[in-house]
GROMACS .gro file of C-alpha atoms in nm:
model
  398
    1UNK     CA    1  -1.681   1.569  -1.272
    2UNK     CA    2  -1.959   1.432  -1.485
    3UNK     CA    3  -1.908   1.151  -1.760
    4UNK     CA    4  -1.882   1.432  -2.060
    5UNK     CA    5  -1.652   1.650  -1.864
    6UNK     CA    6  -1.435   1.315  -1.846
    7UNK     CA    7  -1.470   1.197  -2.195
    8UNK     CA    8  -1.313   1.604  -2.260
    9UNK     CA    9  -0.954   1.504  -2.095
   10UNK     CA   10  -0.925   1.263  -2.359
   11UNK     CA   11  -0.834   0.850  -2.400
   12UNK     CA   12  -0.615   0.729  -2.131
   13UNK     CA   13  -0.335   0.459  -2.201
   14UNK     CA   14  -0.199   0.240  -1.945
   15UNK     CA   15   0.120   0.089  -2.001
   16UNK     CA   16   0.174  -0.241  -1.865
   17UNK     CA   17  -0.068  -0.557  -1.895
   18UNK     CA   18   0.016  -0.715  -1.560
   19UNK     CA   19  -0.243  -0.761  -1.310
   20UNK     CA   20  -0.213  -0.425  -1.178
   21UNK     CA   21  -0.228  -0.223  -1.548
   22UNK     CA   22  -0.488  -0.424  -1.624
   23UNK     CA   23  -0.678  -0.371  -1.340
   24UNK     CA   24  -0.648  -0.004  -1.375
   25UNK     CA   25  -0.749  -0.026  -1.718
   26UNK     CA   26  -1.053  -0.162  -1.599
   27UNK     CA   27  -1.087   0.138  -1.363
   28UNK     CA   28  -1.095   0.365  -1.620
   29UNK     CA   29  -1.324   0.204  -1.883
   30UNK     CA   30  -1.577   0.173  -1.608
   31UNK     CA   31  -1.554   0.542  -1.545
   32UNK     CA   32  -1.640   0.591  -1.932
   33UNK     CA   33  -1.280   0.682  -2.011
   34UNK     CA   34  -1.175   0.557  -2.359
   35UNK     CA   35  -0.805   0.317  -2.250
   36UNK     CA   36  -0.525   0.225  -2.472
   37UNK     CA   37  -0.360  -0.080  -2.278
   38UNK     CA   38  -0.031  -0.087  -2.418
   39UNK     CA   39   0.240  -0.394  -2.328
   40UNK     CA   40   0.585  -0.481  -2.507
   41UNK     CA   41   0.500  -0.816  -2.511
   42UNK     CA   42   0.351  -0.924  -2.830
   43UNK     CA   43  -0.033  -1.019  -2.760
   44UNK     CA   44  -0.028  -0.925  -2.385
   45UNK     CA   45  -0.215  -0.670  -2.347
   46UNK     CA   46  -0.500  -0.855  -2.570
   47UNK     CA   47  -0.457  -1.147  -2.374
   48UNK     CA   48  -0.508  -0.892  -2.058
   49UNK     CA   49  -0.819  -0.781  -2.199
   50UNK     CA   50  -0.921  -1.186  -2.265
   51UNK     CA   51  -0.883  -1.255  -1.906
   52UNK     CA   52  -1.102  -0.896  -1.813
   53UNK     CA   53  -1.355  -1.021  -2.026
   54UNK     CA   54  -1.414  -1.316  -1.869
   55UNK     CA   55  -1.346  -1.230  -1.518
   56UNK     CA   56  -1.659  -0.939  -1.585
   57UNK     CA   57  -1.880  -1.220  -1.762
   58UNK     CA   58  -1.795  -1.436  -1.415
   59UNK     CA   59  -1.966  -1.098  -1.226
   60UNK     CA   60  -2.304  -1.073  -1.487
   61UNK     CA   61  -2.353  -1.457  -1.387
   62UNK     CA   62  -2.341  -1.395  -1.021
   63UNK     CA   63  -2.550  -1.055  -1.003
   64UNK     CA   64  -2.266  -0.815  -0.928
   65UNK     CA   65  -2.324  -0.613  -1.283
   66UNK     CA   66  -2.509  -0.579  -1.558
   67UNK     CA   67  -2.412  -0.737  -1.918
   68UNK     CA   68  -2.452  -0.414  -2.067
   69UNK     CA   69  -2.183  -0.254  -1.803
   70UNK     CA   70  -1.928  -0.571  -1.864
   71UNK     CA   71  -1.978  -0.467  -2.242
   72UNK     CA   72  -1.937  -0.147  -2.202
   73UNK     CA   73  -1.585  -0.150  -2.035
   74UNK     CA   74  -1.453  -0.407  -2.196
   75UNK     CA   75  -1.529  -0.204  -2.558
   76UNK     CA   76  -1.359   0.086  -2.428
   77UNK     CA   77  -1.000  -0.080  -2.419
   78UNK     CA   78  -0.770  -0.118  -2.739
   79UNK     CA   79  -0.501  -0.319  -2.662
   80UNK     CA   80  -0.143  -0.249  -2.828
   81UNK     CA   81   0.204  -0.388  -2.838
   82UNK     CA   82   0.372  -0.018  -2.881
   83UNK     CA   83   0.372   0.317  -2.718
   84UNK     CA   84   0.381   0.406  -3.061
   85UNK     CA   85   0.007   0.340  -3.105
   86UNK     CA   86  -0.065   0.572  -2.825
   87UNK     CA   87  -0.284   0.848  -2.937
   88UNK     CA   88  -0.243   1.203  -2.781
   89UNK     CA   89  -0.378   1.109  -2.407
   90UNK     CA   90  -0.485   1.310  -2.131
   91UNK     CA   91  -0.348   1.072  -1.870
   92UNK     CA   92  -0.075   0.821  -1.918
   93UNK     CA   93  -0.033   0.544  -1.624
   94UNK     CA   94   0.273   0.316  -1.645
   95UNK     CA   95   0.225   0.003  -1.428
   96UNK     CA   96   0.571  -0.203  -1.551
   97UNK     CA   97   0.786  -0.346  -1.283
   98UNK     CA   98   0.977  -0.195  -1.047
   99UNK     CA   99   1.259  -0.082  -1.217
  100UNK     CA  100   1.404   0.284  -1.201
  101UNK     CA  101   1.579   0.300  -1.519
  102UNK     CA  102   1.248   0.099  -1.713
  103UNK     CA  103   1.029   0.362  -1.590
  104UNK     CA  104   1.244   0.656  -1.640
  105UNK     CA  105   1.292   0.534  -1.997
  106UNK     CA  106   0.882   0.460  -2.051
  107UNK     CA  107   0.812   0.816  -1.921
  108UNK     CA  108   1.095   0.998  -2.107
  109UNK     CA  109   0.971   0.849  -2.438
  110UNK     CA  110   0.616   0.869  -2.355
  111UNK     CA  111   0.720   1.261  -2.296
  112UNK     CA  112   0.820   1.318  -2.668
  113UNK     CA  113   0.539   1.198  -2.803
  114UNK     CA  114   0.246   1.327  -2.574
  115UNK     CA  115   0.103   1.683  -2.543
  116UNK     CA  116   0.305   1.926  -2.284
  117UNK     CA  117  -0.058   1.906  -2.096
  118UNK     CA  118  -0.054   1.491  -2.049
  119UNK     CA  119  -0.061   1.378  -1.688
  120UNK     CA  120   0.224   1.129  -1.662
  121UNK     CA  121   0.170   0.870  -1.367
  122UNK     CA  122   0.370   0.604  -1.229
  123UNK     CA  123   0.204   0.344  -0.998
  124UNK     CA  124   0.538   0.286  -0.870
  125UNK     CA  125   0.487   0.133  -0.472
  126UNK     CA  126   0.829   0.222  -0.370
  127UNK     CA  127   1.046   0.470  -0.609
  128UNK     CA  128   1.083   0.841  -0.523
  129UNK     CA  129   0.873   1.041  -0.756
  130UNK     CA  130   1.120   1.291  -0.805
  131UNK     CA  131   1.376   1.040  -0.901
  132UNK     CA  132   1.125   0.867  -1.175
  133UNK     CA  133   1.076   1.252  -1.317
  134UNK     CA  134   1.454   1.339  -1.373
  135UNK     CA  135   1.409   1.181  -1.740
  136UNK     CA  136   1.152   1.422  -1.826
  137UNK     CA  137   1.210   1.739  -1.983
  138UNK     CA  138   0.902   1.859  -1.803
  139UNK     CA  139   0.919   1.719  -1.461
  140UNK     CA  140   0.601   1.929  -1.295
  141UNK     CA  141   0.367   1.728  -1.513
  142UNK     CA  142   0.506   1.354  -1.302
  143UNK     CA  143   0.317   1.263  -1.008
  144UNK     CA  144   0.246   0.875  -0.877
  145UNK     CA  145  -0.114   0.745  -0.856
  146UNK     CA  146  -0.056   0.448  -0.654
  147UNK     CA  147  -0.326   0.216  -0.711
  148UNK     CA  148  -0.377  -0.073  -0.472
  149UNK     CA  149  -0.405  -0.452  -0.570
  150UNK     CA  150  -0.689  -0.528  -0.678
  151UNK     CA  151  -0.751  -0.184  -0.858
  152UNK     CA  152  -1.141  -0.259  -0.922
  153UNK     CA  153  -1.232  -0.325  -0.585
  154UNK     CA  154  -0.961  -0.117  -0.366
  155UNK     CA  155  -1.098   0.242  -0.304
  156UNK     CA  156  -0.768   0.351  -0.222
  157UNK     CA  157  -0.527   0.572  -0.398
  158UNK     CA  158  -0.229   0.722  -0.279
  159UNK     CA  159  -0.190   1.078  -0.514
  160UNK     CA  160   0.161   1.162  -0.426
  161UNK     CA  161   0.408   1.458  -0.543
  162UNK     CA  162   0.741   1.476  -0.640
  163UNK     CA  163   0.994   1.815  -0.534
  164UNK     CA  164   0.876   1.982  -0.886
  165UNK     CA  165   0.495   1.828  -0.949
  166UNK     CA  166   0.297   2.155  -1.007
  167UNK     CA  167  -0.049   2.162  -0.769
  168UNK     CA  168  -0.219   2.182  -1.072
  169UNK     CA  169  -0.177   1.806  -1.262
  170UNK     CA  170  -0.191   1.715  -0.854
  171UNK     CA  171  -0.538   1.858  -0.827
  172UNK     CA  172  -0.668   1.755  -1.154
  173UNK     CA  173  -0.539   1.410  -1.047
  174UNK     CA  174  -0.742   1.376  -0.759
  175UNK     CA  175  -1.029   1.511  -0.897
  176UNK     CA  176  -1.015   1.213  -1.193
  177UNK     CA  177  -0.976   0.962  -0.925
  178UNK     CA  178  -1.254   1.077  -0.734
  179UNK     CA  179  -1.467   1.071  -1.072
  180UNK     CA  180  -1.347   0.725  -1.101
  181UNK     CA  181  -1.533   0.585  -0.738
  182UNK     CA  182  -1.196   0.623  -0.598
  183UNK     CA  183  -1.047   0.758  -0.249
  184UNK     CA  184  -0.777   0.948  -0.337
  185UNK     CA  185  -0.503   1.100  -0.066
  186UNK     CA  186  -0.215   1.327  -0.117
  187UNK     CA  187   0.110   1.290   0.047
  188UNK     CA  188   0.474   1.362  -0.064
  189UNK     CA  189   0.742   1.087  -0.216
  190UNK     CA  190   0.802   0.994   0.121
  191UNK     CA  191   0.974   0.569   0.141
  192UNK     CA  192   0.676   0.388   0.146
  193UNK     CA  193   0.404   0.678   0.114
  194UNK     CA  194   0.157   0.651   0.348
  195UNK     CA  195   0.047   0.288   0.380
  196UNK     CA  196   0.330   0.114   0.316
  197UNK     CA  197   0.532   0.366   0.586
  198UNK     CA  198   0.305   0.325   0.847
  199UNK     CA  199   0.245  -0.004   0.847
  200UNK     CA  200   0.578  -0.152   0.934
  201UNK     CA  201   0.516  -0.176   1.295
  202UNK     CA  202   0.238  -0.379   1.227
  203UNK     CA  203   0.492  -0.643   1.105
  204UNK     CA  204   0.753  -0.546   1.309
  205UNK     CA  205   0.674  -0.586   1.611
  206UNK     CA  206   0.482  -0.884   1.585
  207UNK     CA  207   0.783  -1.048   1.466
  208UNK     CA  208   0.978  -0.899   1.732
  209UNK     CA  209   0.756  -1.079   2.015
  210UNK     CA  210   0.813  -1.382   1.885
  211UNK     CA  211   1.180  -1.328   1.829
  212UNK     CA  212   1.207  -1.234   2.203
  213UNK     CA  213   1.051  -1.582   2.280
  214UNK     CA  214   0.750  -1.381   2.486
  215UNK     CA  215   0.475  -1.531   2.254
  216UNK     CA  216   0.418  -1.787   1.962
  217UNK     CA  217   0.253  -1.619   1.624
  218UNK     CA  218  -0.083  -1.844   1.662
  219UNK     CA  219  -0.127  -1.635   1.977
  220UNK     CA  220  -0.011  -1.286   1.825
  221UNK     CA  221  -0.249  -1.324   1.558
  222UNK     CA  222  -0.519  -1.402   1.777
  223UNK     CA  223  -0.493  -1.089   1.996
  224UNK     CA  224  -0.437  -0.873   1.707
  225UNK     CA  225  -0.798  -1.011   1.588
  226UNK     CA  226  -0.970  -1.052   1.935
  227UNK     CA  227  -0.815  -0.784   2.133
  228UNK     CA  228  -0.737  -0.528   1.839
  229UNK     CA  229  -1.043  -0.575   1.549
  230UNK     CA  230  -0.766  -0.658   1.252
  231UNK     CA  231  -0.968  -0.826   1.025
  232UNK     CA  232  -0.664  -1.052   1.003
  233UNK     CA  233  -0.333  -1.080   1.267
  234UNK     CA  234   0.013  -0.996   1.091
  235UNK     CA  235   0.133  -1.347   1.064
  236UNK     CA  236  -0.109  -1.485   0.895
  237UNK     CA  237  -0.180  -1.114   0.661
  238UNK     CA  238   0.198  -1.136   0.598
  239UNK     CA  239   0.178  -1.536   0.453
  240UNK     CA  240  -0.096  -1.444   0.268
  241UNK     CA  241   0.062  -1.142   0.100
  242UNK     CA  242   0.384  -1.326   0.078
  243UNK     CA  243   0.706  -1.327   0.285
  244UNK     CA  244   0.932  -1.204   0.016
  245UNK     CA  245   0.693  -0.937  -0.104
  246UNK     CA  246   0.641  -0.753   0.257
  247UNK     CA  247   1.002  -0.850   0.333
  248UNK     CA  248   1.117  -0.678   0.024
  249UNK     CA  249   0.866  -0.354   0.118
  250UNK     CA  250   1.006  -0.327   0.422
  251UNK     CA  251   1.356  -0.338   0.319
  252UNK     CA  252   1.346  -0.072   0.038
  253UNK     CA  253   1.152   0.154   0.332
  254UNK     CA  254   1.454   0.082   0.565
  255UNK     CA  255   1.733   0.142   0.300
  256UNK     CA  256   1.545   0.504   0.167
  257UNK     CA  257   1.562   0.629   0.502
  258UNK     CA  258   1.934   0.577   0.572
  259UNK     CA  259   1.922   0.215   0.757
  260UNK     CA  260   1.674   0.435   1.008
  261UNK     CA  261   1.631   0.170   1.273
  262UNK     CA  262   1.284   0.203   1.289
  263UNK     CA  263   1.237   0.017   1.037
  264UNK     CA  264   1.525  -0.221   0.995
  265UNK     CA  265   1.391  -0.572   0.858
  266UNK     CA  266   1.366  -0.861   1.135
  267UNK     CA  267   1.594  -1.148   1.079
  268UNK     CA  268   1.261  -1.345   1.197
  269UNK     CA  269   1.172  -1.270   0.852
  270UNK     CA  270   1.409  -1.271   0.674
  271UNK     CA  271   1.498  -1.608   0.724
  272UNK     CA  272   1.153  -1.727   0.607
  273UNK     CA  273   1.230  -1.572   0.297
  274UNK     CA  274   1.606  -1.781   0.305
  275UNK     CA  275   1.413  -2.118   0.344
  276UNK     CA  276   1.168  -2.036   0.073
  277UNK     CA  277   0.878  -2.015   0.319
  278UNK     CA  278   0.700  -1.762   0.156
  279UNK     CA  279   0.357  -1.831   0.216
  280UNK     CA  280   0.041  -1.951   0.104
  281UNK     CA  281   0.180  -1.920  -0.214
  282UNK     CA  282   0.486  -2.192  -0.138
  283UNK     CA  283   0.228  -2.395   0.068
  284UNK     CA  284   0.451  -2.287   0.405
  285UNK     CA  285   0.530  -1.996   0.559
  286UNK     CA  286   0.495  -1.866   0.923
  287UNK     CA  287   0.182  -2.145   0.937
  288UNK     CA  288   0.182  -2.426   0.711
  289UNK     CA  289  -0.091  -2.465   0.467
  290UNK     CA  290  -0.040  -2.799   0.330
  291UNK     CA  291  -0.278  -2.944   0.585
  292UNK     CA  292  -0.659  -2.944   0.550
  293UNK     CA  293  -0.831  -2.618   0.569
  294UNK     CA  294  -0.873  -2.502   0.926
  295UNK     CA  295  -0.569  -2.687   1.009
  296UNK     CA  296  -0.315  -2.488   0.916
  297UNK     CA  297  -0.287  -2.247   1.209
  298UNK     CA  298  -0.205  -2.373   1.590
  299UNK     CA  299  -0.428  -2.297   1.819
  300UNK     CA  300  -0.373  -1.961   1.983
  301UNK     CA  301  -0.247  -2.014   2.411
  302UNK     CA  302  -0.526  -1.824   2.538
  303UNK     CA  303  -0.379  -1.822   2.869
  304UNK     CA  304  -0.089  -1.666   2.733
  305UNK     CA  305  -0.314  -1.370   2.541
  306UNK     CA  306  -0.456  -1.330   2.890
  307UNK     CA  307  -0.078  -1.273   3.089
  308UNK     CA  308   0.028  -1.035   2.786
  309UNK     CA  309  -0.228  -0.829   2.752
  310UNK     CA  310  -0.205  -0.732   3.116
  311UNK     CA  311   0.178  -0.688   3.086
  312UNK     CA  312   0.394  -0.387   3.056
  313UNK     CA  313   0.413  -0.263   2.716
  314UNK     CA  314   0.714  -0.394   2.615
  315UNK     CA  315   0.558  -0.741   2.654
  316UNK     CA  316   0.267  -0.686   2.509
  317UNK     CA  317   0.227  -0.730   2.148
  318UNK     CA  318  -0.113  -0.520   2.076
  319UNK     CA  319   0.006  -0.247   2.290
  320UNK     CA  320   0.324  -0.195   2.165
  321UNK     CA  321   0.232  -0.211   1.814
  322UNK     CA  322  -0.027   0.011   1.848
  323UNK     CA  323   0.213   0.296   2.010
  324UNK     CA  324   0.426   0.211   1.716
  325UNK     CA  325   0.161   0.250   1.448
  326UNK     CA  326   0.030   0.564   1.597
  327UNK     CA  327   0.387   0.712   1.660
  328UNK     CA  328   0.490   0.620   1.282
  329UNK     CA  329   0.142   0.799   1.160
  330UNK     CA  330   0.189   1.114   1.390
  331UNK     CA  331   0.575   1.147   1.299
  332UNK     CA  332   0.447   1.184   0.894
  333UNK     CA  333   0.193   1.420   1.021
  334UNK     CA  334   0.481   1.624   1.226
  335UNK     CA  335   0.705   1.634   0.909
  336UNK     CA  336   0.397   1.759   0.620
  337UNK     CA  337   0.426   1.472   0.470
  338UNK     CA  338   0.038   1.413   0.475
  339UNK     CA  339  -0.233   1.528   0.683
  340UNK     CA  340  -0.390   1.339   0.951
  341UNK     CA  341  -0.733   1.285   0.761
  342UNK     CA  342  -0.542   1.159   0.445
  343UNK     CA  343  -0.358   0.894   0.728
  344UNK     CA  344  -0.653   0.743   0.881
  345UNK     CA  345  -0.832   0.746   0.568
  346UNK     CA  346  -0.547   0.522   0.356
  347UNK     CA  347  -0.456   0.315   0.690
  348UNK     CA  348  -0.851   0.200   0.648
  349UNK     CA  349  -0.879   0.175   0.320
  350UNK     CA  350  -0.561   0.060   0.217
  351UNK     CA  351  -0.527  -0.191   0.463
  352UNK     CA  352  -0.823  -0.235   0.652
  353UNK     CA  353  -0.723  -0.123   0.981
  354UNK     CA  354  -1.032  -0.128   1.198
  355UNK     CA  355  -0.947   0.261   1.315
  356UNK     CA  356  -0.719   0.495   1.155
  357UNK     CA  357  -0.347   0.537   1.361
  358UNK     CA  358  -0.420   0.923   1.432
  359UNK     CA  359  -0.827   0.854   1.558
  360UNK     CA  360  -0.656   0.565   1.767
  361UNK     CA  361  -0.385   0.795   1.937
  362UNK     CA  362  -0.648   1.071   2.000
  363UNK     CA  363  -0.882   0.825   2.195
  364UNK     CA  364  -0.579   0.646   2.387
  365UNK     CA  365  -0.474   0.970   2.453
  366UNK     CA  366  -0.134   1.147   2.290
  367UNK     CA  367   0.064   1.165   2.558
  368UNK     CA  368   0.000   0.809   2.705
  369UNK     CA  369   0.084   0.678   2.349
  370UNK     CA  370   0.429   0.910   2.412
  371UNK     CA  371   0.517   0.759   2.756
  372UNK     CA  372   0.414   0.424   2.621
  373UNK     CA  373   0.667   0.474   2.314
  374UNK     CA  374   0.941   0.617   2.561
  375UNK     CA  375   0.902   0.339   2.810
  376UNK     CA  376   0.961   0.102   2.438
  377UNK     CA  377   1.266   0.361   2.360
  378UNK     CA  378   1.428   0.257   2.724
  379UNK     CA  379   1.356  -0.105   2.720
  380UNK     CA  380   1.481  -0.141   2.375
  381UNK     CA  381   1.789   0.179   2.286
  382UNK     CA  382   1.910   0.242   1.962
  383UNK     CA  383   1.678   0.450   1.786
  384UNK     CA  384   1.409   0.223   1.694
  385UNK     CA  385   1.164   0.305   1.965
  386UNK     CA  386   1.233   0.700   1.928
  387UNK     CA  387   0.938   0.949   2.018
  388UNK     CA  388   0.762   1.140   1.779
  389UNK     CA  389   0.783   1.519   1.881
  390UNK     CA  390   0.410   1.527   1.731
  391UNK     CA  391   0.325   1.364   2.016
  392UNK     CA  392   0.343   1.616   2.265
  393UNK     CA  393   0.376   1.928   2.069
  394UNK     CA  394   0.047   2.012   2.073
  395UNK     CA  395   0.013   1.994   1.670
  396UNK     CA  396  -0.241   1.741   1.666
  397UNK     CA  397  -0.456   1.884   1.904
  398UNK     CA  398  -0.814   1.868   1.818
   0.00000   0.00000   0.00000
């Protein structure tokens, strides 16, 4: 989709001048998409475009972008305080917080006012799509584009589909985020989606270890990065994103699916959250980071990262959490909810995994993953540890 084929769907407003809406503004105005950034708060989404401005001016003086490209953008973005300003739009994003009955309301009004043939979006992280579209008269045209943090330099978006979203608005969503230098994949209004569904064991079970007393997180972390290629281990990835935040992801994921064991929270966690040790953010959280730089994190027992990572799997904390990461991405294969390229490609892109889950089982080997997950599933009963049928079905056979 060229620039004039784009500039033919029409301006697109975002609603919501947080970081996020903002940030997807930005998306769009680089793509050569006239934005309306709309925000209830009096002089927020102008101040949102103040800040864009001189974050882009920040990239001319270091090289990343030209002057002319900052200008560009930034003069394709109106700010307003209403949704009564909107003009008729071929795309309308909401990006408030999350709140069922705020969004429901946004996208119900945004409904009366927009042509039948608007796309209407909701960057929601954690609702069900088909939920957020029951205020709608015309439910088919709802779909989530969830956008990850920051939107200008994450590739990934998750296009996902509610019970009624017609293949149509689904296609012609994908297609704009392509045209916008995005990755788009398509899955259904599973808890979580893709990323945030399959990632729980990464968490998990490094919390578990540690819970269990078997290793300290300095050492986790370490053989997550050393052993495993994670650009970063899950104690220290889970301070910087925050306690509360990934505790609260996990949570809603865990209460959508029923209390499903799989993915019930750790108390390891949450009583970091309880003491307000949330992080880099709070200055302590798993590590403490009121110390110098570099001094923040133990140092890992190396001897230790030796004895585990020749241990059965229950004891060892890359092992296990890589049978649980590539049983949680081949049990959302097994049930359609996405396909196994859209998988690897969000665990990647979304959040940086050094292979994708389903390219990970395939060279471990399926069914050693399965007896690894069932050997988990007798050490530990009660559901959590359950194997995926897509594991030795047959159904992801190359």
């Amino acid at each position: 989709m060229d620039t004039d084929a784009m500039s033919e769907l029409g301006p697109v407003a975002v609603v919501g001048a947080g970081t996020m809406g903002a940030g997807i503004a930005q998306v769009a105005a680089a793509a050569g998409h006239p934005v309306v950034l709309v925000d209830a708060l009096t002089g927020a989404a102008q101040a949102a475009l103040d800040r864009m401005r001189a974050a882009l001016d920040r990239r001319v003086d270091q090289g990343r972008i030209s002057r002319s490209e900052a200008t560009a953008t930034t003069d394709r973005i109106r700010p307003a305080d209403s949704l009564a300003d909107l003009p008729e739009c071929g795309l309308v994003i909401e990006a408030v917080p999350e709140d069922l009955g705020l969004k429901q309301r946004l996208l119900s009004e945004v409904a009366e006012t927009q042509p039948p043939t608007t796309i209407l979006a909701t960057n929601t992280s954690s609702l069900d799509i088909s939920t957020v579209a029951e205020a709608v008269p015309d439910p088919e045209r709802v779909l989530g584009l969830h956008f990850f943090n920051p939107p200008p330099l994450m590739r990934l978006v998750e296009v996902v589909h509610g019970e009624t979203t017609a293949e149509a608005y689904l296609a012609h969503a994908a297609a704009l985020m392509t045209a916008w230098g995005k990755t788009p994949v398509r899955c259904t209004s599973t808890p979580g989606f893709i990323v945030n569904r399959v990632a729980r064991p990464f968490y998990g079970e490094a919390q578990r270890v540690v819970e269990e007393g078997l290793a300290d997180p300095a050492t986790v972390d370490w053989i997550f990065r050393e052993r495993g290629g994670f650009r970063m281990g899950p104690f220290e990835l889970t301070d910087l994103i925050g306690q509360d935040v990934n505790y609260a992801v996990g949570a809603s994921v865990w209460e959508q699916t029923g209390h499903d064991p799989r993915y019930a929270p750790t108390e390891f966690q949450r009583r970091l959250v309880e003491a307000g040790r949330l992080g880099r953010k709070t200055g302590q959280g798993v590590f403490s980071y009121a110390a110098e730089p570099g001094a923040a994190v133990p140092e890992p027992d190396l001897g230790l990262a030796e004895r585990l990572s020749s241990s059965p799997i229950e004891a060892d904390p890359l092992g296990r959490t890589l049978a649980m990461l590539v049983n949680e991405a081949v049990d959302l294969v097994h049930r359609g909810e996405a396909s196994a390229d859209d998988v690897d490609i969000a665990m990647r892109l979304g959040v940086n995994y050094p292979k994708g889950p389903i390219e990970w089982g395939r060279e471990i080997g399926l069914d050693l993953v399965a007896s690894h997950v069932a050997a988990l599933d007798r050490a530990f009963p009660g559901g959590r540890y359950r194997p995926s049928p897509g594991l030795t079905d047959g159904s992801l056979d190359e």
